[in-house]
mmCIF file of C-alpha atoms and ligand atoms in Angstrom:
data_model
loop_
_atom_site.group_PDB
_atom_site.id
_atom_site.type_symbol
_atom_site.label_atom_id
_atom_site.label_comp_id
_atom_site.label_asym_id
_atom_site.label_seq_id
_atom_site.Cartn_x
_atom_site.Cartn_y
_atom_site.Cartn_z
ATOM 1 C CA UNK B 3 14.923 8.409 -14.067
ATOM 2 C CA UNK B 4 13.246 9.715 -10.954
ATOM 3 C CA UNK B 5 9.588 10.720 -11.246
ATOM 4 C CA UNK B 6 9.084 11.810 -7.645
ATOM 5 C CA UNK B 7 11.909 13.073 -5.453
ATOM 6 C CA UNK B 8 11.123 14.065 -1.878
ATOM 7 C CA UNK B 9 13.907 15.605 0.158
ATOM 8 C CA UNK B 10 13.521 16.227 3.882
ATOM 9 C CA UNK B 11 9.890 17.238 3.508
ATOM 10 C CA UNK B 12 8.246 18.426 6.711
ATOM 11 C CA UNK B 13 4.834 19.784 7.594
ATOM 12 C CA UNK B 14 3.661 21.202 10.862
ATOM 13 C CA UNK B 15 0.124 22.176 11.766
ATOM 14 C CA UNK B 16 0.666 24.422 14.757
ATOM 15 C CA UNK B 17 2.328 22.230 17.377
ATOM 16 C CA UNK B 18 1.611 19.036 15.505
ATOM 17 C CA UNK B 19 4.295 17.565 13.273
ATOM 18 C CA UNK B 20 2.395 15.752 10.536
ATOM 19 C CA UNK B 21 5.421 15.058 8.367
ATOM 20 C CA UNK B 22 8.908 14.858 9.766
ATOM 21 C CA UNK B 23 11.702 15.249 7.201
ATOM 22 C CA UNK B 24 10.490 12.662 4.709
ATOM 23 C CA UNK B 25 12.997 11.398 2.106
ATOM 24 C CA UNK B 26 11.593 9.285 -0.673
ATOM 25 C CA UNK B 27 12.057 8.749 -4.384
ATOM 26 C CA UNK B 28 9.986 6.952 -6.975
ATOM 27 C CA UNK B 29 11.425 5.885 -10.314
ATOM 28 C CA UNK B 30 9.655 6.496 -13.597
ATOM 29 C CA UNK B 31 7.270 3.650 -14.368
ATOM 30 C CA UNK B 32 7.298 2.369 -10.813
ATOM 31 C CA UNK B 33 4.170 1.518 -8.836
ATOM 32 C CA UNK B 34 4.846 2.761 -5.323
ATOM 33 C CA UNK B 35 2.548 1.910 -2.429
ATOM 34 C CA UNK B 36 2.489 4.450 0.352
ATOM 35 C CA UNK B 37 1.241 2.623 3.411
ATOM 36 C CA UNK B 38 0.525 3.827 6.879
ATOM 37 C CA UNK B 39 -1.999 3.862 9.679
ATOM 38 C CA UNK B 40 -4.515 6.659 10.115
ATOM 39 C CA UNK B 41 -2.870 9.976 10.808
ATOM 40 C CA UNK B 42 0.577 8.835 9.618
ATOM 41 C CA UNK B 43 0.842 11.733 7.172
ATOM 42 C CA UNK B 44 -0.035 10.102 3.843
ATOM 43 C CA UNK B 45 -2.587 12.668 2.711
ATOM 44 C CA UNK B 46 -0.393 15.491 3.955
ATOM 45 C CA UNK B 47 2.432 14.179 1.762
ATOM 46 C CA UNK B 48 0.140 13.912 -1.244
ATOM 47 C CA UNK B 49 -1.328 17.376 -0.690
ATOM 48 C CA UNK B 50 2.196 18.781 -0.463
ATOM 49 C CA UNK B 51 3.175 17.036 -3.703
ATOM 50 C CA UNK B 52 0.168 18.564 -5.419
ATOM 51 C CA UNK B 53 0.947 22.053 -4.158
ATOM 52 C CA UNK B 54 -2.264 22.196 -2.103
ATOM 53 C CA UNK B 55 -0.177 22.741 1.047
ATOM 54 C CA UNK B 56 3.111 24.547 1.630
ATOM 55 C CA UNK B 57 5.870 22.562 3.306
ATOM 56 C CA UNK B 58 7.271 23.729 6.631
ATOM 57 C CA UNK B 59 10.680 22.382 5.590
ATOM 58 C CA UNK B 60 12.360 20.448 2.807
ATOM 59 C CA UNK B 61 11.502 20.246 -0.865
ATOM 60 C CA UNK B 62 10.223 17.903 -3.551
ATOM 61 C CA UNK B 63 9.935 17.598 -7.303
ATOM 62 C CA UNK B 64 7.501 15.652 -9.424
ATOM 63 C CA UNK B 65 8.577 15.108 -13.043
ATOM 64 C CA UNK B 66 11.290 17.647 -12.362
ATOM 65 C CA UNK B 67 8.804 20.363 -11.334
ATOM 66 C CA UNK B 68 9.310 21.968 -7.957
ATOM 67 C CA UNK B 69 6.120 21.338 -5.969
ATOM 68 C CA UNK B 70 5.984 24.845 -4.549
ATOM 69 C CA UNK B 71 6.959 26.941 -7.534
ATOM 70 C CA UNK B 72 5.688 24.848 -10.446
ATOM 71 C CA UNK B 73 2.557 23.155 -9.167
ATOM 72 C CA UNK B 74 0.374 24.510 -11.969
ATOM 73 C CA UNK B 75 2.579 23.130 -14.722
ATOM 74 C CA UNK B 76 2.871 19.933 -12.774
ATOM 75 C CA UNK B 77 -0.847 19.375 -12.362
ATOM 76 C CA UNK B 78 -1.293 19.364 -16.128
ATOM 77 C CA UNK B 79 1.065 16.415 -16.428
ATOM 78 C CA UNK B 80 -0.251 14.277 -13.605
ATOM 79 C CA UNK B 81 -3.536 12.626 -12.699
ATOM 80 C CA UNK B 82 -4.852 12.946 -9.192
ATOM 81 C CA UNK B 83 -7.465 11.090 -7.221
ATOM 82 C CA UNK B 84 -7.888 13.150 -4.060
ATOM 83 C CA UNK B 85 -8.686 11.649 -0.658
ATOM 84 C CA UNK B 86 -12.164 13.083 -0.370
ATOM 85 C CA UNK B 87 -13.460 13.443 -3.910
ATOM 86 C CA UNK B 88 -16.827 15.075 -3.854
ATOM 87 C CA UNK B 89 -18.507 15.451 -7.243
ATOM 88 C CA UNK B 90 -20.496 18.488 -8.343
ATOM 89 C CA UNK B 91 -24.050 17.381 -7.619
ATOM 90 C CA UNK B 92 -25.581 18.806 -10.778
ATOM 91 C CA UNK B 93 -22.930 17.806 -13.283
ATOM 92 C CA UNK B 94 -23.276 14.497 -15.057
ATOM 93 C CA UNK B 95 -20.466 11.970 -15.227
ATOM 94 C CA UNK B 96 -19.685 13.002 -18.817
ATOM 95 C CA UNK B 97 -19.633 16.679 -17.808
ATOM 96 C CA UNK B 98 -17.199 15.944 -14.979
ATOM 97 C CA UNK B 99 -14.748 14.315 -17.346
ATOM 98 C CA UNK B 100 -15.127 17.158 -19.870
ATOM 99 C CA UNK B 101 -14.538 19.677 -17.084
ATOM 100 C CA UNK B 102 -11.375 17.867 -15.988
ATOM 101 C CA UNK B 103 -10.230 17.927 -19.636
ATOM 102 C CA UNK B 104 -10.923 21.681 -19.876
ATOM 103 C CA UNK B 105 -8.839 22.309 -16.753
ATOM 104 C CA UNK B 106 -5.933 20.483 -18.338
ATOM 105 C CA UNK B 107 -6.656 21.949 -21.743
ATOM 106 C CA UNK B 108 -6.719 18.566 -23.451
ATOM 107 C CA UNK B 109 -9.212 16.861 -25.763
ATOM 108 C CA UNK B 110 -10.865 13.757 -24.417
ATOM 109 C CA UNK B 111 -13.594 11.265 -25.236
ATOM 110 C CA UNK B 112 -15.390 10.974 -21.854
ATOM 111 C CA UNK B 113 -17.087 7.725 -22.879
ATOM 112 C CA UNK B 114 -13.786 5.921 -23.292
ATOM 113 C CA UNK B 115 -12.627 6.873 -19.796
ATOM 114 C CA UNK B 116 -15.990 6.246 -18.123
ATOM 115 C CA UNK B 117 -16.114 2.848 -19.739
ATOM 116 C CA UNK B 118 -12.544 2.129 -18.668
ATOM 117 C CA UNK B 119 -13.269 2.775 -14.995
ATOM 118 C CA UNK B 120 -16.349 0.569 -15.129
ATOM 119 C CA UNK B 121 -19.049 3.203 -14.754
ATOM 120 C CA UNK B 122 -22.048 1.703 -16.528
ATOM 121 C CA UNK B 123 -23.411 3.585 -19.519
ATOM 122 C CA UNK B 124 -26.763 4.361 -17.917
ATOM 123 C CA UNK B 125 -24.927 6.573 -15.396
ATOM 124 C CA UNK B 126 -22.998 8.655 -17.902
ATOM 125 C CA UNK B 127 -25.695 11.298 -18.350
ATOM 126 C CA UNK B 128 -27.007 11.231 -14.808
ATOM 127 C CA UNK B 129 -26.238 13.935 -12.256
ATOM 128 C CA UNK B 130 -23.457 12.787 -9.974
ATOM 129 C CA UNK B 131 -25.481 13.953 -6.960
ATOM 130 C CA UNK B 132 -27.203 10.558 -6.874
ATOM 131 C CA UNK B 133 -24.088 8.438 -7.239
ATOM 132 C CA UNK B 134 -23.096 5.823 -4.690
ATOM 133 C CA UNK B 135 -19.647 6.109 -3.065
ATOM 134 C CA UNK B 136 -18.282 3.456 -5.401
ATOM 135 C CA UNK B 137 -19.635 5.296 -8.451
ATOM 136 C CA UNK B 138 -18.120 8.539 -7.192
ATOM 137 C CA UNK B 139 -14.794 6.815 -6.810
ATOM 138 C CA UNK B 140 -14.939 5.424 -10.344
ATOM 139 C CA UNK B 141 -15.819 8.891 -11.641
ATOM 140 C CA UNK B 142 -12.900 10.401 -9.723
ATOM 141 C CA UNK B 143 -10.635 7.836 -11.313
ATOM 142 C CA UNK B 144 -11.910 8.681 -14.802
ATOM 143 C CA UNK B 145 -11.124 12.344 -14.112
ATOM 144 C CA UNK B 146 -7.643 11.389 -12.871
ATOM 145 C CA UNK B 147 -6.967 9.563 -16.150
ATOM 146 C CA UNK B 148 -7.799 12.578 -18.299
ATOM 147 C CA UNK B 149 -4.901 13.600 -20.541
ATOM 148 C CA UNK B 150 -3.018 10.308 -20.212
ATOM 149 C CA UNK B 151 -0.959 11.501 -17.207
ATOM 150 C CA UNK B 152 2.692 10.573 -16.776
ATOM 151 C CA UNK B 153 2.255 10.214 -13.027
ATOM 152 C CA UNK B 154 -0.880 9.054 -11.234
ATOM 153 C CA UNK B 155 -1.229 10.078 -7.594
ATOM 154 C CA UNK B 156 -4.044 8.213 -5.914
ATOM 155 C CA UNK B 157 -5.063 8.827 -2.304
ATOM 156 C CA UNK B 158 -6.847 5.736 -0.969
ATOM 157 C CA UNK B 159 -8.173 4.847 -4.440
ATOM 158 C CA UNK B 160 -10.095 1.786 -3.335
ATOM 159 C CA UNK B 161 -12.167 3.464 -0.655
ATOM 160 C CA UNK B 162 -15.830 2.849 -1.373
ATOM 161 C CA UNK B 163 -15.151 0.162 -3.960
ATOM 162 C CA UNK B 164 -16.590 -3.314 -3.601
ATOM 163 C CA UNK B 165 -14.322 -6.355 -4.156
ATOM 164 C CA UNK B 166 -15.077 -6.358 -7.886
ATOM 165 C CA UNK B 167 -14.295 -2.650 -8.083
ATOM 166 C CA UNK B 168 -11.037 -3.224 -6.242
ATOM 167 C CA UNK B 169 -10.038 -5.990 -8.641
ATOM 168 C CA UNK B 170 -10.804 -3.700 -11.594
ATOM 169 C CA UNK B 171 -8.770 -0.930 -9.977
ATOM 170 C CA UNK B 172 -5.797 -3.276 -9.618
ATOM 171 C CA UNK B 173 -6.115 -4.207 -13.274
ATOM 172 C CA UNK B 174 -6.249 -0.556 -14.270
ATOM 173 C CA UNK B 175 -3.139 0.255 -12.220
ATOM 174 C CA UNK B 176 -1.323 -2.642 -13.869
ATOM 175 C CA UNK B 177 -2.349 -1.429 -17.335
ATOM 176 C CA UNK B 178 -1.178 2.098 -16.550
ATOM 177 C CA UNK B 179 2.130 0.825 -15.220
ATOM 178 C CA UNK B 180 2.603 -1.362 -18.310
ATOM 179 C CA UNK B 181 2.105 1.793 -20.324
ATOM 180 C CA UNK B 182 4.985 3.482 -18.471
ATOM 181 C CA UNK B 183 2.905 5.578 -16.066
ATOM 182 C CA UNK B 184 4.369 6.111 -12.612
ATOM 183 C CA UNK B 185 1.780 5.312 -9.954
ATOM 184 C CA UNK B 186 2.032 6.576 -6.376
ATOM 185 C CA UNK B 187 -0.837 5.533 -4.193
ATOM 186 C CA UNK B 188 -1.640 5.578 -0.547
ATOM 187 C CA UNK B 189 -3.550 2.828 1.096
ATOM 188 C CA UNK B 190 -4.105 0.956 4.283
ATOM 189 C CA UNK B 191 -5.450 -2.045 2.369
ATOM 190 C CA UNK B 192 -2.409 -4.211 2.304
ATOM 191 C CA UNK B 193 -3.606 -6.870 -0.095
ATOM 192 C CA UNK B 194 -4.173 -4.151 -2.661
ATOM 193 C CA UNK B 195 -0.662 -2.833 -2.247
ATOM 194 C CA UNK B 196 0.867 -6.287 -2.242
ATOM 195 C CA UNK B 197 -0.901 -7.182 -5.468
ATOM 196 C CA UNK B 198 0.267 -4.283 -7.613
ATOM 197 C CA UNK B 199 3.228 -2.459 -6.113
ATOM 198 C CA UNK B 200 6.841 -2.679 -7.173
ATOM 199 C CA UNK B 201 7.906 -1.028 -3.934
ATOM 200 C CA UNK B 202 6.305 -0.056 -0.672
ATOM 201 C CA UNK B 203 7.093 2.640 1.835
ATOM 202 C CA UNK B 204 5.629 2.396 5.327
ATOM 203 C CA UNK B 205 4.945 5.733 6.948
ATOM 204 C CA UNK B 206 4.455 6.017 10.700
ATOM 205 C CA UNK B 207 4.176 9.312 12.600
ATOM 206 C CA UNK B 208 5.309 11.372 9.642
ATOM 207 C CA UNK B 209 8.430 9.342 8.828
ATOM 208 C CA UNK B 210 9.261 6.292 6.722
ATOM 209 C CA UNK B 211 10.018 3.322 8.934
ATOM 210 C CA UNK B 212 10.622 0.851 6.114
ATOM 211 C CA UNK B 213 10.889 0.787 2.369
ATOM 212 C CA UNK B 214 11.519 -1.869 -0.248
ATOM 213 C CA UNK B 215 9.965 -4.549 -2.400
ATOM 214 C CA UNK B 216 7.644 -6.934 -0.630
ATOM 215 C CA UNK B 217 10.371 -9.573 -0.685
ATOM 216 C CA UNK B 218 12.934 -7.172 0.726
ATOM 217 C CA UNK B 219 10.590 -6.199 3.506
ATOM 218 C CA UNK B 220 9.889 -9.836 4.257
ATOM 219 C CA UNK B 221 13.555 -10.848 4.093
ATOM 220 C CA UNK B 222 14.771 -7.850 6.028
ATOM 221 C CA UNK B 223 12.649 -8.505 9.018
ATOM 222 C CA UNK B 224 11.515 -11.066 11.366
ATOM 223 C CA UNK B 225 8.029 -12.053 10.483
ATOM 224 C CA UNK B 226 6.310 -15.221 11.491
ATOM 225 C CA UNK B 227 5.339 -17.582 8.701
ATOM 226 C CA UNK B 228 2.661 -20.120 9.429
ATOM 227 C CA UNK B 229 3.534 -23.792 8.976
ATOM 228 C CA UNK B 230 0.854 -26.475 9.351
ATOM 229 C CA UNK B 231 1.827 -30.118 9.628
ATOM 230 C CA UNK B 232 -0.993 -32.667 9.519
ATOM 231 C CA UNK B 233 -0.093 -35.990 11.100
ATOM 232 C CA UNK B 234 -1.796 -39.263 12.023
ATOM 233 C CA UNK B 235 -1.871 -38.245 15.686
ATOM 234 C CA UNK B 236 -0.081 -35.586 17.727
ATOM 235 C CA UNK B 237 1.640 -37.149 20.775
ATOM 236 C CA UNK B 238 0.459 -35.887 24.143
ATOM 237 C CA UNK B 239 2.490 -32.908 25.401
ATOM 238 C CA UNK B 240 4.455 -32.567 22.186
ATOM 239 C CA UNK B 241 6.305 -29.247 22.108
ATOM 240 C CA UNK B 242 8.402 -27.457 19.499
ATOM 241 C CA UNK B 243 8.949 -24.087 21.079
ATOM 242 C CA UNK B 244 12.419 -25.042 22.300
ATOM 243 C CA UNK B 245 13.574 -25.007 18.658
ATOM 244 C CA UNK B 246 15.353 -21.872 17.470
ATOM 245 C CA UNK B 247 13.096 -19.917 15.152
ATOM 246 C CA UNK B 248 9.816 -21.357 16.393
ATOM 247 C CA UNK B 249 7.819 -18.517 17.862
ATOM 248 C CA UNK B 250 4.770 -20.481 18.933
ATOM 249 C CA UNK B 251 2.830 -23.636 18.251
ATOM 250 C CA UNK B 252 -0.674 -24.942 18.685
ATOM 251 C CA UNK B 253 -2.491 -28.195 18.019
ATOM 252 C CA UNK B 254 -5.941 -28.703 16.627
ATOM 253 C CA UNK B 255 -7.123 -32.261 16.024
ATOM 254 C CA UNK B 256 -4.307 -33.842 14.089
ATOM 255 C CA UNK B 257 -2.818 -30.610 12.762
ATOM 256 C CA UNK B 258 0.145 -28.993 14.383
ATOM 257 C CA UNK B 259 0.513 -25.299 13.579
ATOM 258 C CA UNK B 260 3.757 -23.464 14.172
ATOM 259 C CA UNK B 261 4.800 -19.873 13.590
ATOM 260 C CA UNK B 262 8.377 -19.868 12.409
ATOM 261 C CA UNK B 263 10.792 -17.065 11.738
ATOM 262 C CA UNK B 264 12.969 -18.610 9.029
ATOM 263 C CA UNK B 265 13.151 -21.402 6.489
ATOM 264 C CA UNK B 266 15.706 -23.354 8.539
ATOM 265 C CA UNK B 267 13.255 -23.567 11.391
ATOM 266 C CA UNK B 268 10.627 -25.024 9.074
ATOM 267 C CA UNK B 269 12.938 -27.914 8.167
ATOM 268 C CA UNK B 270 13.706 -28.516 11.844
ATOM 269 C CA UNK B 271 10.011 -28.570 12.688
ATOM 270 C CA UNK B 272 9.317 -31.150 9.993
ATOM 271 C CA UNK B 273 12.283 -33.291 11.126
ATOM 272 C CA UNK B 274 11.152 -33.176 14.732
ATOM 273 C CA UNK B 275 7.558 -34.047 13.883
ATOM 274 C CA UNK B 276 8.693 -36.836 11.584
ATOM 275 C CA UNK B 277 10.424 -38.516 14.549
ATOM 276 C CA UNK B 278 7.214 -38.840 16.519
ATOM 277 C CA UNK B 279 4.357 -39.059 14.033
ATOM 278 C CA UNK B 280 3.463 -39.931 10.478
ATOM 279 C CA UNK B 281 3.280 -36.760 8.393
ATOM 280 C CA UNK B 282 0.228 -36.620 6.114
ATOM 281 C CA UNK B 283 0.502 -33.083 4.753
ATOM 282 C CA UNK B 284 2.576 -29.915 5.101
ATOM 283 C CA UNK B 285 1.287 -26.434 4.314
ATOM 284 C CA UNK B 286 3.746 -23.583 4.417
ATOM 285 C CA UNK B 287 2.832 -19.949 3.797
ATOM 286 C CA UNK B 288 5.056 -16.899 3.485
ATOM 287 C CA UNK B 289 4.634 -14.241 6.130
ATOM 288 C CA UNK B 290 1.769 -12.007 5.131
ATOM 289 C CA UNK B 291 2.305 -8.376 4.420
ATOM 290 C CA UNK B 292 -0.437 -7.785 6.945
ATOM 291 C CA UNK B 293 1.732 -9.177 9.728
ATOM 292 C CA UNK B 294 4.708 -7.254 8.478
ATOM 293 C CA UNK B 295 2.808 -4.018 8.377
ATOM 294 C CA UNK B 296 1.524 -4.561 11.904
ATOM 295 C CA UNK B 297 5.039 -4.968 13.146
ATOM 296 C CA UNK B 298 6.120 -1.635 11.746
ATOM 297 C CA UNK B 299 2.967 0.377 12.134
ATOM 298 C CA UNK B 300 2.090 -0.778 15.613
ATOM 299 C CA UNK B 301 5.624 -0.629 16.906
ATOM 300 C CA UNK B 302 5.667 -4.356 17.526
ATOM 301 C CA UNK B 303 8.979 -5.198 19.123
ATOM 302 C CA UNK B 304 9.869 -7.683 16.396
ATOM 303 C CA UNK B 305 10.023 -4.791 13.968
ATOM 304 C CA UNK B 306 12.655 -2.987 15.906
ATOM 305 C CA UNK B 307 15.486 -4.973 14.447
ATOM 306 C CA UNK B 308 14.406 -4.418 10.897
ATOM 307 C CA UNK B 309 16.227 -2.379 8.390
ATOM 308 C CA UNK B 310 15.025 1.150 8.539
ATOM 309 C CA UNK B 311 14.104 3.099 5.474
ATOM 310 C CA UNK B 312 17.431 4.900 5.699
ATOM 311 C CA UNK B 313 19.297 1.600 5.668
ATOM 312 C CA UNK B 314 20.332 1.694 9.329
ATOM 313 C CA UNK B 315 19.342 -1.050 11.679
ATOM 314 C CA UNK B 316 18.448 -1.193 15.330
ATOM 315 C CA UNK B 317 19.228 -4.066 17.616
ATOM 316 C CA UNK B 318 16.522 -6.616 18.142
ATOM 317 C CA UNK B 319 15.940 -7.341 21.769
ATOM 318 C CA UNK B 320 14.663 -10.815 21.244
ATOM 319 C CA UNK B 321 11.069 -10.711 22.323
ATOM 320 C CA UNK B 322 7.915 -10.915 20.280
ATOM 321 C CA UNK B 323 4.270 -10.819 21.125
ATOM 322 C CA UNK B 324 3.574 -14.452 20.479
ATOM 323 C CA UNK B 325 7.062 -15.700 21.034
ATOM 324 C CA UNK B 326 8.379 -16.706 24.366
ATOM 325 C CA UNK B 327 10.865 -19.133 23.032
ATOM 326 C CA UNK B 328 11.594 -18.042 19.474
ATOM 327 C CA UNK B 329 14.864 -16.618 18.367
ATOM 328 C CA UNK B 330 14.287 -13.087 17.202
ATOM 329 C CA UNK B 331 17.679 -11.996 16.024
ATOM 330 C CA UNK B 332 17.434 -9.330 13.404
ATOM 331 C CA UNK B 333 18.178 -10.499 9.909
ATOM 332 C CA UNK B 334 18.450 -7.035 8.398
HETATM 333 N N1 ATP N 410 -5.524 20.738 8.340
HETATM 334 C C1 ATP N 410 -5.012 20.135 9.414
HETATM 335 N N2 ATP N 410 -4.888 20.800 10.584
HETATM 336 C C2 ATP N 410 -4.357 20.213 11.660
HETATM 337 N N3 ATP N 410 -3.920 18.940 11.696
HETATM 338 C C3 ATP N 410 -4.020 18.232 10.567
HETATM 339 C C4 ATP N 410 -4.578 18.784 9.374
HETATM 340 N N4 ATP N 410 -4.539 17.830 8.409
HETATM 341 C C5 ATP N 410 -3.996 16.738 8.979
HETATM 342 N N5 ATP N 410 -3.691 16.964 10.260
HETATM 343 C C6 ATP N 410 -3.061 16.032 11.205
HETATM 344 O O1 ATP N 410 -1.830 15.634 10.614
HETATM 345 C C7 ATP N 410 -1.581 14.243 10.841
HETATM 346 C C8 ATP N 410 -1.414 13.550 9.514
HETATM 347 O O2 ATP N 410 -2.685 13.534 8.865
HETATM 348 P P1 ATP N 410 -2.892 12.900 7.418
HETATM 349 O O3 ATP N 410 -4.310 13.165 7.037
HETATM 350 O O4 ATP N 410 -1.824 13.373 6.503
HETATM 351 O O5 ATP N 410 -2.669 11.365 7.718
HETATM 352 P P2 ATP N 410 -3.078 10.105 6.805
HETATM 353 O O6 ATP N 410 -1.937 9.162 6.903
HETATM 354 O O7 ATP N 410 -3.475 10.545 5.461
HETATM 355 O O8 ATP N 410 -4.309 9.550 7.614
HETATM 356 P P3 ATP N 410 -5.632 8.811 7.042
HETATM 357 O O9 ATP N 410 -5.228 7.437 6.618
HETATM 358 O O10 ATP N 410 -6.519 8.790 8.246
HETATM 359 O O11 ATP N 410 -6.180 9.649 5.927
HETATM 360 C C9 ATP N 410 -2.750 13.748 11.675
HETATM 361 O O12 ATP N 410 -2.379 13.794 13.030
HETATM 362 C C10 ATP N 410 -3.843 14.744 11.383
HETATM 363 O O13 ATP N 410 -4.735 14.837 12.462
#
């Protein structure tokens, strides 16, 4: 079943098109990462879903509720962590959670939620005016969890959190997902998205440029995976960049590092090195989501052959930033 269905959603602010006919759907129980650079339209999308903004075109439903006509009913069933949560200075943490419960007309034990988001007990009865950014973010999360929402919509949930806070947030998202909650969250922190999301959509200039599981995004595009081969000694002038699928190579001491575009190229690299040196170690890493994101979000030419979010595919022209010699045929 679909929890979020977005159909041709558009938003214009005067002359500026912030969202350009977005189509997207999120299944019930899915954790969907909504990625994009600054100004891509992530918050605009979320604010439209919540009924805080009116669309210029298109439509959307969340849990079957139309976002324009049924936003009140909808907001009772979902939990929201807004982009710029700003607590009421004089209310304590407990009072915030109680207030959020009143708005939804549900009963809640604030202590359970405050404990769950890792706000330490000594802060529960303190005015939120003195909270650090991380504490504010934890409080916002506690408020979002009020009423055991069926859908959680989180706009940059990790902003202000330290690494421990981010790890706890990931754990919380996993627990919610295991409980059947649909989670839709925007982020530009790729490791966070990679760690918890079932699917990712990459938004650039108000439109989705790619969508899929991490593996699909990796498989459907040409990303460069690092391959390090440590040998006894690298022969003078040794070069691999004539091999298909080797985008670049460098040598440091006795380690030869290549960026390769497919698994076949890795085997070829190892064969070639084996002919000229004694291999001591091989370290092979998958392409990072970071690199993949850069290719889409920054319009890197290697991304142009990737499968688009609508399933169509452009032609790759064969050049990449680092690659003079690498084959860059699109695999999508
Ligand atoms: N109220 C507004 N009036 C005019 N332009 C706006 C308004 N809100 C957003 N925009 C513009 O719309 C575009 C999309 O902004 P939006 O905040 O949705 O992007 P975002 O992906 O959430 O960015 P960020 O990661 O920086 O929060 C940007 O160009 C932004 O400047």
